[in-house]
């Protein structure tokens, strides 16, 4: 499902050079997008909650206590209840958030790095290199993401690192296309030709001139990528190929809850709400950023 | 420990004196029954039909796993396959819930008395019934039995296991209804080998024609057996339908049709049991946490069945920490099995003192016991010379009493039990680290290679219900040394080897029971492993189903499905 | 021209499919654990037994040899036999196709009808409250993990209210399996998958219609004084429909992914569940076959999408 997420909606916008007041204007436009602002607040809250998990969590998230299992939320000693072996759900949600958000962010970085690299290389060298890389992107794009994710996840030892790499490895194509398009449109412009004529080397041109000029759509894609990565991780975990216990992510909590969801529905409801909240917030922020950065919108 | 004592008392009475073979059978029957009643089975265990029962009807069975290969010698044995096997196929004999062998395709159970088993225990002669027909109408003959064995031993057939069958030198068919099997050496579990659910007999006249038995349509799409039910259809991922075999040699089944429905999600399986969409929850059963609720359901009967599986702590006996048996004894004293059962397993599993379920005909309830006693544990460690060192961890001659315990990662119930053990062991100065690993590599790679300190694991014997543990305990079965076997605990004990060798040579069931009781006593002293409890399967069915009873020797209870009836609702 | 384009696209597919097959094959075979893990859990299965079965299945041969054997069989239409049960892979897959097609078809229908309605309304009343709610609602739907959505639907509508069956595609026995019964079972999974697709597609439809309404001929039609409804029917819908067909093709991977999740949650005996089972049991022949079939279908879907777009807009016919 990740490939169908909002990332695809990112139009490879027309290049617009940075100019005075741009940052402020973007901030103002973003702030007008109320849902995006709310999303940003939720993200900040989720991050703080996860970062402060050791302080906020009332219990050790892995402490089992079979005598207190399956307690419903708002029980005297467990605000959000307990799971099938008596672990405190609130504590687990806080710690699981760390894993889910870490994977989301780290996978986004992998995506951006790999995608940018592929895009720049394809556009810069063109010809056969371009064809091969873009075909490769097609291969990955033409594949149902879940199938790809599951096959990869089933055949490696699952850890935060491996899951991050897997999620990143299946999501770089969109960014690669955006970057390539950006690059090609810039490549033809005068200042690049000028830089070349002055004897600037290839990597120098790429880094100094091209990347900063094409940042806007990449930032939008990155935000939406975090959302998709969190979702992707939850799918892998839910289907049983996620990070190994005792470490837990929201997806792992859902996977565990599956066996009890009729008897102890809160175990399934709470992590699902957490995932949805996080993903939605990133999507709203991405939407807001796109509106704020989109030159078409600016004209209106 | 209350239940323990009850079992003890019961077995005291039953097995205390010397017995004749007949007595042993009777007593084993009583023990099986008694212990099962103890385990909370309904009273009318063996009632086959009740007033108001009617012929016909359709039974819908729910299962969270799916049988995909119906050839009894070819399926990979995931457990659920036993269900269609006992419905559609027969073996020479049946092992009934009370531990007695009864004839099925054989006309009588071979014994020394009736001349079926030779004096040296090497020749087994099976007289076959002459009125048995395959589902396609062809007669069943001795050739089919011979072919079944030949197929199992055929190097080009992907048979899951030849354990037991490889002890057979030849299978001869002097006439159409006689099979003579000659063993290379006396091997008593041989009898269990030819019972329903262990080795089903397959039709020679069909499979001899198959180009490749491994991929014959027979296995998956057109099985033909001699059993009480015939194959109708299997829709992958959804259901299997069988219907009554009107020509069944044991008399036609009362039920018209049985549908085995796959319900992959366990909570959904239970919901459908509650709503009546399914009539029976058999293999894999009811989740422990729903059992109490299930017991309270109107018009539903729940059944607890001691399985062949026992949950253990497996010690890696090659490690220096475990060389002194007093260390293991101390650990066992610090292992609060009853609390584990009660708090983690909802009090639904059965305590056991040995590697056999307490309901087993060879179970020994009089072995040395290790009641939960931390002081006793500490005293034993002192005695063994392990004294507290760094961080309170005991050590002796540079050997620290520290080890890891592994099991499949994600098994939360076991993880909870591990945490209980970890705490108790810490209290007696032993450091246990939990090192759970993915199931995909732990059991297939690490364990056979001896890459573990201790394990938490449930296992049954090689030939499910037979008490012979040779593959798991004999010194020739250590895979890191000999490349074969399942003696993962690396137990080496000459006396135990001798008892196991004797146990498979003895064909008299009562004498065998005595040998295995000795073995269990020895194991309780040496502790190559520490039994925690006997897994109890939890089944349920509609009250209108009559005749359903637990068979602790099989993974399923469908072996007497031919006798079941549905009363009017 | 059209034919040449088609042939070229088909030829381009081949290296793509080969690349996918090599990638998939080596990944599966190099990974720890394997299809024989199933056997090793059984104490009566010895190391010799495992070695014997490994040899019979050809799993001990060098990987390139195994791959070539598999590939040449594949080329002749022989997908091999499942390692779990020995059934013909072709049969296992064919058996599951109707269920998956039923689910995907129903979801497509829901998504196209609902998505089009929402998209069209949103486009015609751009920046209205409805448009705003539809866009936001779509984003919310896309942010919910589908499997969780499915679980919640089962919990509320099957467990709590008892309106729908809790799984499977038909009732078994007792006269189940009729059309009404099957529809009853189809409602929940098709709605869940359909709603997720609706959320995605309504946005595409909206922009697709906005594109068309911005075209000169539509403006002309309006200027000619044609009634709004007539313009919509005659010009806008007709010209927006082909991009929609194209979208249905391009979205095939997404629908496959969604179907896998829905099948898993709703106990639906389709290809997605077959894939999950094969993954659990490391059943390489089934996995490889499913991988190849999905890849093939997706490529074909893309191709059809291109053709549809080509017909809609002759400018891109040359690809």
Coordinates of C-alpha atoms in Angstrom, one line a residue, chain B residues 58 60 65-66 68-69 74-78 154-163 214-215 219-221 234-239 259 261-262 264-265 267-268 271-272 274 276-279 440-441 443-445 459-463 471-472 483-486 488 542, chain C residues 31-34 36-50 52-53 56-57 81-88 91-92 95-96 151 154 158-159 164-175 185 263-270 273 277 281-282:
Chain B
X58 CA -23.3 -33.1 8.7
X60 CA -18.4 -29.0 10.6
X65 CA -4.3 -25.2 10.4
X66 CA -4.7 -26.9 7.1
X68 CA -2.5 -30.3 2.4
X69 CA -1.3 -33.8 1.7
X74 CA 4.1 -38.6 2.6
X75 CA 2.7 -35.7 4.6
X76 CA 5.3 -33.6 6.4
X77 CA 3.6 -34.3 9.8
X78 CA 2.6 -30.9 11.0
X154 CA 11.9 -46.5 -1.3
X155 CA 14.9 -44.1 -1.7
X156 CA 13.1 -42.1 -4.3
X157 CA 10.1 -41.3 -2.2
X158 CA 10.2 -38.2 0.1
X159 CA 8.9 -40.0 3.1
X160 CA 9.2 -37.8 6.3
X161 CA 10.7 -40.6 8.4
X162 CA 11.6 -44.2 8.4
X163 CA 12.0 -44.5 12.1
X214 CA 5.9 -37.8 -4.6
X215 CA 3.7 -35.8 -6.9
X219 CA -1.7 -37.3 -2.4
X220 CA -3.5 -34.0 -2.7
X221 CA -6.6 -34.3 -5.0
X234 CA -10.4 -30.2 -0.9
X235 CA -10.5 -26.5 -1.6
X236 CA -7.1 -25.1 -0.8
X237 CA -7.2 -22.5 2.0
X238 CA -10.8 -23.2 2.7
X239 CA -12.1 -26.7 3.5
X259 CA -16.4 -30.8 6.6
X261 CA -13.1 -25.9 7.8
X262 CA -9.9 -23.8 7.9
X264 CA -6.8 -19.3 10.3
X265 CA -7.4 -16.7 13.0
X267 CA -10.0 -15.8 17.9
X268 CA -12.3 -16.1 14.9
X271 CA -16.1 -17.0 17.8
X272 CA -17.4 -19.4 15.2
X274 CA -19.6 -19.8 20.0
X276 CA -22.4 -22.5 16.1
X277 CA -20.8 -22.0 12.7
X278 CA -18.5 -24.8 13.6
X279 CA -19.5 -27.8 15.6
X440 CA 13.3 -20.7 11.9
X441 CA 16.9 -21.1 12.8
X443 CA 15.3 -25.6 16.0
X444 CA 16.7 -26.4 12.6
X445 CA 20.3 -25.1 13.0
X459 CA 8.6 -32.5 22.5
X460 CA 7.0 -35.9 22.1
X461 CA 8.6 -39.3 21.3
X462 CA 9.7 -40.5 17.9
X463 CA 6.8 -42.8 17.5
X471 CA 16.3 -41.0 19.6
X472 CA 16.3 -38.4 22.3
X483 CA 25.4 -36.7 12.8
X484 CA 22.1 -38.3 13.5
X485 CA 19.5 -38.6 16.2
X486 CA 17.8 -36.0 18.5
X488 CA 20.2 -32.7 21.9
X542 CA -21.6 -29.2 20.4
Chain C
X31 CA 18.4 -17.3 3.4
X32 CA 18.7 -19.3 6.6
X33 CA 16.0 -21.8 7.4
X34 CA 14.4 -23.6 4.5
X36 CA 12.7 -28.6 5.4
X37 CA 12.4 -26.8 8.7
X38 CA 8.9 -28.2 8.8
X39 CA 10.3 -31.7 9.0
X40 CA 13.0 -31.1 11.6
X41 CA 10.5 -30.1 14.2
X42 CA 9.3 -33.7 14.2
X43 CA 11.5 -35.9 16.5
X44 CA 11.0 -39.0 14.4
X45 CA 12.6 -37.2 11.4
X46 CA 16.4 -37.8 11.6
X47 CA 19.2 -35.8 10.1
X48 CA 19.5 -38.6 7.4
X49 CA 15.8 -38.2 6.6
X50 CA 16.3 -34.5 6.1
X52 CA 17.5 -37.7 1.9
X53 CA 14.5 -35.4 1.3
X56 CA 15.1 -35.8 -3.6
X57 CA 14.0 -32.2 -4.0
X81 CA 5.4 -29.0 -7.3
X82 CA 4.9 -27.6 -3.9
X83 CA 7.4 -28.6 -1.2
X84 CA 4.6 -28.6 1.2
X85 CA 2.3 -31.4 0.1
X86 CA 3.7 -32.1 -3.4
X87 CA 0.7 -30.7 -5.3
X88 CA 1.2 -29.1 -8.7
X91 CA -3.2 -26.3 -9.6
X92 CA -2.7 -24.6 -6.3
X95 CA -7.6 -23.0 -7.5
X96 CA -7.1 -19.6 -5.7
X151 CA -9.8 -6.2 12.3
X154 CA -14.6 -7.7 12.2
X158 CA -19.1 -9.5 13.2
X159 CA -18.2 -9.8 16.9
X164 CA -21.5 -10.1 8.9
X165 CA -19.7 -13.5 9.0
X166 CA -16.3 -13.3 10.7
X167 CA -14.4 -14.8 7.9
X168 CA -14.2 -17.1 4.8
X169 CA -15.9 -16.6 1.5
X170 CA -18.9 -18.9 2.1
X171 CA -20.7 -20.8 4.8
X172 CA -19.9 -24.5 4.8
X173 CA -22.6 -27.1 4.9
X174 CA -26.2 -26.5 5.9
X175 CA -27.1 -25.1 2.6
X185 CA -19.3 -12.9 3.1
X263 CA -7.3 -12.0 2.6
X264 CA -5.1 -12.5 5.6
X265 CA -7.5 -10.7 7.9
X266 CA -10.8 -12.1 6.6
X267 CA -9.6 -15.7 6.1
X268 CA -10.2 -15.4 2.4
X269 CA -8.8 -18.3 0.5
X270 CA -7.2 -16.4 -2.3
X273 CA -3.2 -16.1 1.6
X277 CA 1.4 -19.7 3.7
X281 CA 6.6 -22.8 5.0
X282 CA 9.4 -21.5 2.7

